[in-house]
Tab-separated table of C-alpha atoms in Angstrom:
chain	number	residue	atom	x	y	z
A	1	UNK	CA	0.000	0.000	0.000
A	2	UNK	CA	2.979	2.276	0.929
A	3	UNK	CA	4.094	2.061	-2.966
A	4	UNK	CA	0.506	3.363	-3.672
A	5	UNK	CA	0.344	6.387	-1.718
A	6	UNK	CA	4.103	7.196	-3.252
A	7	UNK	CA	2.989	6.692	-6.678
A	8	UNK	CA	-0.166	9.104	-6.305
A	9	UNK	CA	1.801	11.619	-4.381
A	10	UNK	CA	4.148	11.725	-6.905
A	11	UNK	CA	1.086	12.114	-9.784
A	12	UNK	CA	-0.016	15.072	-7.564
A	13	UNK	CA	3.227	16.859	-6.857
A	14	UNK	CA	3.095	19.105	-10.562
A	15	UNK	CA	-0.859	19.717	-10.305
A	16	UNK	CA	-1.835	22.640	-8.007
A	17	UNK	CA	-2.491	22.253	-4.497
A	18	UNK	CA	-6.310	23.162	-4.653
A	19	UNK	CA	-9.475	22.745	-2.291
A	20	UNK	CA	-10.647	20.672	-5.739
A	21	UNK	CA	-7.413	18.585	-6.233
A	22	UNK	CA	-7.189	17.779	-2.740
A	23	UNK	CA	-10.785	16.072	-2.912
A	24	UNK	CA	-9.887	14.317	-5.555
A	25	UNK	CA	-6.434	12.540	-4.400
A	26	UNK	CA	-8.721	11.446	-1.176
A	27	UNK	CA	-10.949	9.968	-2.935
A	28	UNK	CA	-8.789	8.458	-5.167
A	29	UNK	CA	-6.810	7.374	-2.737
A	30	UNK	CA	-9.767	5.436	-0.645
A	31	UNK	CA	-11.139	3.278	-3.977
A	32	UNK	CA	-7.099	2.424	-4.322
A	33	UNK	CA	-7.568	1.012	-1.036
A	34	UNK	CA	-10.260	-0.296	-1.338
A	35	UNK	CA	-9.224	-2.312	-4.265
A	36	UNK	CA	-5.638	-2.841	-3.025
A	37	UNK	CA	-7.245	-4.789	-0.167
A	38	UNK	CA	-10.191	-6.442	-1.718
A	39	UNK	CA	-7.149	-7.862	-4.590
A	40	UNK	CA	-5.244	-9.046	-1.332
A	41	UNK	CA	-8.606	-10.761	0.241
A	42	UNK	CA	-8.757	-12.298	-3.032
A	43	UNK	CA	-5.510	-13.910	-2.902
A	44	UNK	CA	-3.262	-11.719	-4.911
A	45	UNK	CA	0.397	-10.846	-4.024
A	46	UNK	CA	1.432	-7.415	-2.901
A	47	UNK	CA	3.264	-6.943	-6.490
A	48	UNK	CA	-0.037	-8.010	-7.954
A	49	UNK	CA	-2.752	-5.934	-6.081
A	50	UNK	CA	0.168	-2.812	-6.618
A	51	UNK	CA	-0.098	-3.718	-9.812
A	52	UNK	CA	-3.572	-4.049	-10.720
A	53	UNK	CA	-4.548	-0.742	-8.850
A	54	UNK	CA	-2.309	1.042	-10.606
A	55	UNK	CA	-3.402	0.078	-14.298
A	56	UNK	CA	-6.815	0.609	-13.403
A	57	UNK	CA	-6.544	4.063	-11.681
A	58	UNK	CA	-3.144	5.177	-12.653
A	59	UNK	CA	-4.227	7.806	-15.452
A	60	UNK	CA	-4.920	10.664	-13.594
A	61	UNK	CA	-4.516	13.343	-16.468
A	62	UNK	CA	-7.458	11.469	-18.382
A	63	UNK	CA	-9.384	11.185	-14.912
A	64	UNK	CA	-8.611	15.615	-14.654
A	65	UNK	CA	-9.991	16.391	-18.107
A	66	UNK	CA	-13.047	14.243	-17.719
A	67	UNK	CA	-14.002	15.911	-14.310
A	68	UNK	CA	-12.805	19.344	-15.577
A	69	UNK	CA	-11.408	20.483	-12.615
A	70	UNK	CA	-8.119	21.573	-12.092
A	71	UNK	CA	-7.697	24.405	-14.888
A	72	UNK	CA	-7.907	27.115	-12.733
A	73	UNK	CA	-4.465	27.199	-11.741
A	74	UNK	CA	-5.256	31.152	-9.761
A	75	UNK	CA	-7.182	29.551	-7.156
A	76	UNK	CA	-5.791	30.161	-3.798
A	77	UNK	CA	-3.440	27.047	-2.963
A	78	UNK	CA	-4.107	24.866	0.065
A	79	UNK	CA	-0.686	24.765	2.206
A	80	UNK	CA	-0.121	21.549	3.997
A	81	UNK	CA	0.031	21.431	7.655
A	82	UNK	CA	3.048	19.319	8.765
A	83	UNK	CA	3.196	16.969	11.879
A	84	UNK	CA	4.282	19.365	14.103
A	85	UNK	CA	2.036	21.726	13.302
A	86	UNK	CA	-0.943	19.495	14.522
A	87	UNK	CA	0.982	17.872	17.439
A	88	UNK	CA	1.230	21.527	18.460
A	89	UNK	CA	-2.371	22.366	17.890
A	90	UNK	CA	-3.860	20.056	19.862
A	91	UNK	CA	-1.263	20.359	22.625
A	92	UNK	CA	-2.263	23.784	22.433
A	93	UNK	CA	-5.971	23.330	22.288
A	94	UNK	CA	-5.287	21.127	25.518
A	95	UNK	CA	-3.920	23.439	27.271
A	96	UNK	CA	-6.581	25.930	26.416
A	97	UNK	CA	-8.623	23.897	27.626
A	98	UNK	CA	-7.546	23.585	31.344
A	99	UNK	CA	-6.936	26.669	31.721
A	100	UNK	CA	-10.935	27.787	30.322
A	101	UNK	CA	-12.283	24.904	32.587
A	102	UNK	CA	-10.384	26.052	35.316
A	103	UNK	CA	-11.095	29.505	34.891
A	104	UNK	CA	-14.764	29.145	34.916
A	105	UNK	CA	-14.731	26.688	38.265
A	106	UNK	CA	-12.955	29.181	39.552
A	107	UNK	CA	-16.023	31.644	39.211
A	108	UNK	CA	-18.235	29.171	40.363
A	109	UNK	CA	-16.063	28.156	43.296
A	110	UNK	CA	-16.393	32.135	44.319
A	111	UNK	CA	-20.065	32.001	43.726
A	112	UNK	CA	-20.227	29.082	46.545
A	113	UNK	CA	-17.809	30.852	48.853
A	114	UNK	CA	-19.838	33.777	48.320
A	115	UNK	CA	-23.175	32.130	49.466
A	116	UNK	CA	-21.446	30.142	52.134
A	117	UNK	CA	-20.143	33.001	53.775
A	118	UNK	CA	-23.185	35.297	53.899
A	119	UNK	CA	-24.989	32.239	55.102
A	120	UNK	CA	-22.787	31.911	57.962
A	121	UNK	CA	-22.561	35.349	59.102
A	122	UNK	CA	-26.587	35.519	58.749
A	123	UNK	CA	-26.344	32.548	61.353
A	124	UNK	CA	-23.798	33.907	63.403
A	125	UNK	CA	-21.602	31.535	62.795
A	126	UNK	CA	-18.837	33.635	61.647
A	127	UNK	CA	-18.539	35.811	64.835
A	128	UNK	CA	-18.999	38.794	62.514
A	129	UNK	CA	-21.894	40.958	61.026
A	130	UNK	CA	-23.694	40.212	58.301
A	131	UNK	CA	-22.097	43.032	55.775
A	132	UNK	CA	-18.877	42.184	56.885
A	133	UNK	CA	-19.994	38.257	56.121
A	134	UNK	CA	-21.432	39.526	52.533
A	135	UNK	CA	-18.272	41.646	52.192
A	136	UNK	CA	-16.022	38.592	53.157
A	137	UNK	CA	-17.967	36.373	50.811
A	138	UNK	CA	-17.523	39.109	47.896
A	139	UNK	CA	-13.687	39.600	48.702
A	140	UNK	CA	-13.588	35.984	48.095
A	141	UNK	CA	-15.530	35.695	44.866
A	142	UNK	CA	-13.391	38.725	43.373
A	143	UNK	CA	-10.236	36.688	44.133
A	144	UNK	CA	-11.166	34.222	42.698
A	145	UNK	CA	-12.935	35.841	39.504
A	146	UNK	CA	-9.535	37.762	39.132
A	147	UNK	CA	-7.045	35.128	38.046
A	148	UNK	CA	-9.743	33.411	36.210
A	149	UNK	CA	-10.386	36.637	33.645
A	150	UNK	CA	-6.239	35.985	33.437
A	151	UNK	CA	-6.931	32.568	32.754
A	152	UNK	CA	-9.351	33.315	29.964
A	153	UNK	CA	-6.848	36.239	28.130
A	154	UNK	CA	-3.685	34.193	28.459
A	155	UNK	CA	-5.587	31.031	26.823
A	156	UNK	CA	-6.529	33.388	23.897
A	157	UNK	CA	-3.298	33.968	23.103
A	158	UNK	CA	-2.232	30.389	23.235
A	159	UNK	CA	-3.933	30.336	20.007
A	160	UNK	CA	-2.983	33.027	18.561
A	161	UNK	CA	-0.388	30.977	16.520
A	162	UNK	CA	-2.711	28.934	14.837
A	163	UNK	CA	-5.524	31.192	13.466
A	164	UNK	CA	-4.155	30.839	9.836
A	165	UNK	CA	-5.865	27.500	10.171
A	166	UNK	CA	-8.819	28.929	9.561
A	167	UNK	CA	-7.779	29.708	5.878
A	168	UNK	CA	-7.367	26.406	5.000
A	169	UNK	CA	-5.092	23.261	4.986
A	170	UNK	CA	-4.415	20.157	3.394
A	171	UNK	CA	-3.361	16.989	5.174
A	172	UNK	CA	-1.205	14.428	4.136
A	173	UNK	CA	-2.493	11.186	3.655
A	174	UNK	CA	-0.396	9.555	6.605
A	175	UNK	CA	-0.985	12.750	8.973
A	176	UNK	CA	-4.877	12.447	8.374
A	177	UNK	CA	-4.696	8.487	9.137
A	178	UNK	CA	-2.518	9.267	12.436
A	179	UNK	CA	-4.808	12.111	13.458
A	180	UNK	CA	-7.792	9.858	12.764
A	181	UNK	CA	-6.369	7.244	14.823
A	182	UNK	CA	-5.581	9.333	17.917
A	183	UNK	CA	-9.209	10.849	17.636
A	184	UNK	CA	-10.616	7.331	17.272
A	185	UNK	CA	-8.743	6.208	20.688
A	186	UNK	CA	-9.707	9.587	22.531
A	187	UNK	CA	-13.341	8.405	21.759
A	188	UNK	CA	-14.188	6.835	24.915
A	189	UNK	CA	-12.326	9.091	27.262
A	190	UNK	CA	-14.626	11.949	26.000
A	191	UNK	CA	-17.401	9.657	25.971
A	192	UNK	CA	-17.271	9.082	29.595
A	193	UNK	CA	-16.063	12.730	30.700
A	194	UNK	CA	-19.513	13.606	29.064
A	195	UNK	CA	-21.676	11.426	30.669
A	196	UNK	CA	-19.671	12.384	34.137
A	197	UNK	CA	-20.267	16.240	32.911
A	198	UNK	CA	-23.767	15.997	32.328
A	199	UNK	CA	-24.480	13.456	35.459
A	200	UNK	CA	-22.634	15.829	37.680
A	201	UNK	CA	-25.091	18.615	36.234
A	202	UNK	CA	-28.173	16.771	36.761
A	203	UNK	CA	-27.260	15.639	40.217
A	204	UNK	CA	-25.848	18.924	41.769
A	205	UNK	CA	-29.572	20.047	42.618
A	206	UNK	CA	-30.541	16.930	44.654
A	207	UNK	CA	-28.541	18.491	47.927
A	208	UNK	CA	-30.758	22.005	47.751
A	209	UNK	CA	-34.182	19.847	47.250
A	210	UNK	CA	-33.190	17.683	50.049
A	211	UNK	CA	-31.984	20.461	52.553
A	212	UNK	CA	-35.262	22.851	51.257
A	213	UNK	CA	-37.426	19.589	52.970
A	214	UNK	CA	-35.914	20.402	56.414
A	215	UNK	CA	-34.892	24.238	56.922
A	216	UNK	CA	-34.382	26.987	54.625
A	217	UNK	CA	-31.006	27.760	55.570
A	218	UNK	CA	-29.494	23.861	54.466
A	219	UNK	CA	-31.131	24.698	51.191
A	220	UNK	CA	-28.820	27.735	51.237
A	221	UNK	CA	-25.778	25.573	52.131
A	222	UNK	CA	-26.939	22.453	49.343
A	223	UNK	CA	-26.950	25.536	46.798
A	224	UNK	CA	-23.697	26.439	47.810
A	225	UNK	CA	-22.799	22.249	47.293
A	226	UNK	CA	-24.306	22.496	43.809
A	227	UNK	CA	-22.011	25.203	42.346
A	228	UNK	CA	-18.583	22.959	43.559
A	229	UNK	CA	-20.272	20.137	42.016
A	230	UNK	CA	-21.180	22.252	38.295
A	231	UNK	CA	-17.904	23.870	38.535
A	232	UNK	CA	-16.695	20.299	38.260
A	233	UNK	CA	-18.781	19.420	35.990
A	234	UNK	CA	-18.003	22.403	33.445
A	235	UNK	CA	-14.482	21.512	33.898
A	236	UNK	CA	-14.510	17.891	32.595
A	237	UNK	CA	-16.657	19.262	29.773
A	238	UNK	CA	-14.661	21.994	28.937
A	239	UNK	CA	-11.166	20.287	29.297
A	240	UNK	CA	-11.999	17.153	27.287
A	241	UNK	CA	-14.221	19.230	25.027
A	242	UNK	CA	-10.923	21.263	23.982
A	243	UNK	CA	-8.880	18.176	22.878
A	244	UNK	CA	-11.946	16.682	21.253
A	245	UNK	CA	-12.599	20.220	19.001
A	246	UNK	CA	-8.212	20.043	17.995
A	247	UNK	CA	-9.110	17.015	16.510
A	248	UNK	CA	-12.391	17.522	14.571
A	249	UNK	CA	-10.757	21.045	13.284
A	250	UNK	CA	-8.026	19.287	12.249
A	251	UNK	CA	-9.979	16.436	10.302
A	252	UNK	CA	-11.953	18.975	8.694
A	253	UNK	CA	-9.844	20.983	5.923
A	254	UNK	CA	-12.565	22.137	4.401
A	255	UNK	CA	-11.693	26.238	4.380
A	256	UNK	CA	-13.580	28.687	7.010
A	257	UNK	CA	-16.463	30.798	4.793
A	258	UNK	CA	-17.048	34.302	5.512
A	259	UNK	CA	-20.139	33.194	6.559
A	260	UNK	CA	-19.475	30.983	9.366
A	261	UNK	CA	-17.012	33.823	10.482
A	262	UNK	CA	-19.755	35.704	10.834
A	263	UNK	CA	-22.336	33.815	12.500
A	264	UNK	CA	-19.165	32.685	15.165
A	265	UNK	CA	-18.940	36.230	15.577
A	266	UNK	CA	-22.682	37.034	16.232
A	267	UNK	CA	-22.886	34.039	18.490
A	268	UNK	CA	-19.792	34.937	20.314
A	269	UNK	CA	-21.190	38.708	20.364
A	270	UNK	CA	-24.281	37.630	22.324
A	271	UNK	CA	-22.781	35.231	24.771
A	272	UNK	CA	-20.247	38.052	25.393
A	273	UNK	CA	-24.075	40.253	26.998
A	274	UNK	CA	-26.380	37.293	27.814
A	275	UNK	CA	-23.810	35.390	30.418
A	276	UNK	CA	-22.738	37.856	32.407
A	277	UNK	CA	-25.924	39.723	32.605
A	278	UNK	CA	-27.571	36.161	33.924
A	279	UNK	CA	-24.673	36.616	36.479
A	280	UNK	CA	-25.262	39.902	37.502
A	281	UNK	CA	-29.085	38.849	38.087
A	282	UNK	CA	-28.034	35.462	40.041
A	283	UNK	CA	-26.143	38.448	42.418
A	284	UNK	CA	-28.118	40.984	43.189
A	285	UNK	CA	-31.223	38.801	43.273
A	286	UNK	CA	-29.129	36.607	45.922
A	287	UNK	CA	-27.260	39.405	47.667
A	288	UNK	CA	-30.353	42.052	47.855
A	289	UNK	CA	-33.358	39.657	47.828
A	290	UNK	CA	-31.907	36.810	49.945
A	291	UNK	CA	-33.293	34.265	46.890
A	292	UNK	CA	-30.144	31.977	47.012
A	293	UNK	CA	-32.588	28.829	47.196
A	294	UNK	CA	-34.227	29.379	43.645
A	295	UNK	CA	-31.880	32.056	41.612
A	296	UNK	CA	-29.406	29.470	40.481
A	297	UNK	CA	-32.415	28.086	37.773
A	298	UNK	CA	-31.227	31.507	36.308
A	299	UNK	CA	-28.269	29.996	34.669
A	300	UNK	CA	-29.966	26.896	33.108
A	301	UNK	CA	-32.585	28.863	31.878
A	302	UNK	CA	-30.188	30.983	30.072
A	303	UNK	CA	-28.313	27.917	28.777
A	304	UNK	CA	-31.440	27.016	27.509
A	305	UNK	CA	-32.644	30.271	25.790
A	306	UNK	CA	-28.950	30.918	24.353
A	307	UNK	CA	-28.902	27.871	22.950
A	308	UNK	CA	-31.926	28.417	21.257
A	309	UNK	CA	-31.137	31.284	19.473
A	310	UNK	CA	-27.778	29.565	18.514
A	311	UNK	CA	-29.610	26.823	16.307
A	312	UNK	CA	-32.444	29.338	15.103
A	313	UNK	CA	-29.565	31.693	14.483
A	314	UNK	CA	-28.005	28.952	12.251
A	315	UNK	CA	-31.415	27.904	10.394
A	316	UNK	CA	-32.307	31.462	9.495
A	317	UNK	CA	-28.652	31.906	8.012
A	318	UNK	CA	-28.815	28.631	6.007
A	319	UNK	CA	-31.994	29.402	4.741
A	320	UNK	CA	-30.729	32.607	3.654
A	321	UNK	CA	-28.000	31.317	1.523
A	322	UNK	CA	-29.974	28.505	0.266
């Protein structure tokens, strides 16, 4: 198979490196393969199956003229992305991604300490007032909140190196097998750091329910419980999210439209307003109105509406280009 892939990479080396030629060498490629191995199945010797593939697929020129692609030799040439480049990536991406999930428990781990601490001084058991409790709990969260905002910035510019990828790449044929194979063995890990993520999201409440049965106050506390456990949660989603996104960017060569620029842009524009605000409202409707034991539906709700808008955002846009 190895003489194959030399003998079509050689074909390819004097044709120009396009979005259309590309297609066409990976799809070439897979019904050599396909043949290569069904000849093998069939009892043929390596020399043979080489052989046979090549006479039947070998004339590429003839293969070019009756798909007519490939005259334009002014369209914009796909550079390949070399090993490195995607061992890089995805370390990158990785990295990105502990320090986003991190970040973002770290709010949440405020937003507990927060709650915790007015909670105590409302009981007394602080020793202290209650402002200087609220004040305490606040001191806390901005502490917290401070480093994480670092955490977000510094990630950013992690991958700053790598936005050319959204021009456009091509992939060899052995880089896209090896990326395909890491991908296919990172499978399960993701697999099961979802179903922790989303278990840990759906069970965080159960502590607020149970301590609403008996006093008010242990509701406060179990909502206090819930944000540790989401803040775990969003970190094994966010974290193993990362790596699995490095891989399904890299796999996918197609090049980024102005389009989907856009709507990333619009999306990201609107998150920017809609999370924070839902913050600002799980605050003040905690700190001023004392609501600590319902507020927190505030932030699934507006996972809920945002990601609404996200997929009508996207029909609208596809039906406007259709």
């Amino acid at each position: 198979m190895e003489t194959i892939i030399g003998y079509l990479n050689n074909m390819f080396a004097a044709l120009p490196r396009t979005s259309q030629m590309l297609k066409l060498k990976q799809d070439l490629l897979a019904s050599m393969e396909e043949k290569y191995y069904e000849l093998k199945n069939d009892g043929k010797t390596e020399n043979e199956a080489v052989g046979i593939v090549i006479s039947e697929f070998g004339n590429i020129d003839e293969l070019i003229s009756e798909l007519g692609i490939g005259q334009n030799y002014g369209e914009e040439l796909l550079p390949f992305l070399s090993e490195d480049e995607a061992e890089g990536f995805v370390a990158a991406k990785k990295r990105t991604g502990l320090l986003i999930g991190f970040g973002v428990a770290l709010c949440l781990i405020g937003t507990a300490l927060l709650i915790l601490f007015t909670t105590l001084a409302e009981e007394g058991s602080l020793g202290v007032s209650e402002d200087f409790g609220s004040m305490l709990g606040i001191i806390s969260l901005t502490v917290l909140i401070v480093p994480a905002i670092g955490m977000f910035i510094y990630s950013g510019m992690k991958m700053e190196p790598y936005k050319h990828l959204q021009d456009g790449f091509q992939l060899t044929y052995q880089l896209k097998s090896y990326l395909q194979q890491k991908q296919k063995a990172f499978a399960p890990t993701y697999t099961l750091s979802l179903i922790m993520g989303v278990g840990l999201c759906v069970l965080s409440p159960i502590g607020m329910f149970v301590g609403s049965a008996f006093d008010g106050n242990v509701s406060t506390y179990g909502a206090a419980i819930m944000l540790l456990v989401v803040a775990l949660a969003v970190f094994l989603l966010v974290y193993y999210g990362q790596i699995r996104e490095s891989y399904t960017i890299l796999l996918t060569t197609k090049e980024v439209t102005k389009a989907k620029k856009e709507e990333d842009r619009v999306i990201g524009a609107v998150a920017a307003i809609v999370w924070p605000l839902a913050t600002c409202i799980f605050l003040i409707s905690g700190l001023m109105f004392q609501q600590w034991q319902i507020n927190w539906i505030v932030f699934p709700i507006t996972g809920i509406l945002f990601g609404m808008f996200s997929a009508v955002y996207n029909i609208l846009k596809v039906k406007n280009n259709s």
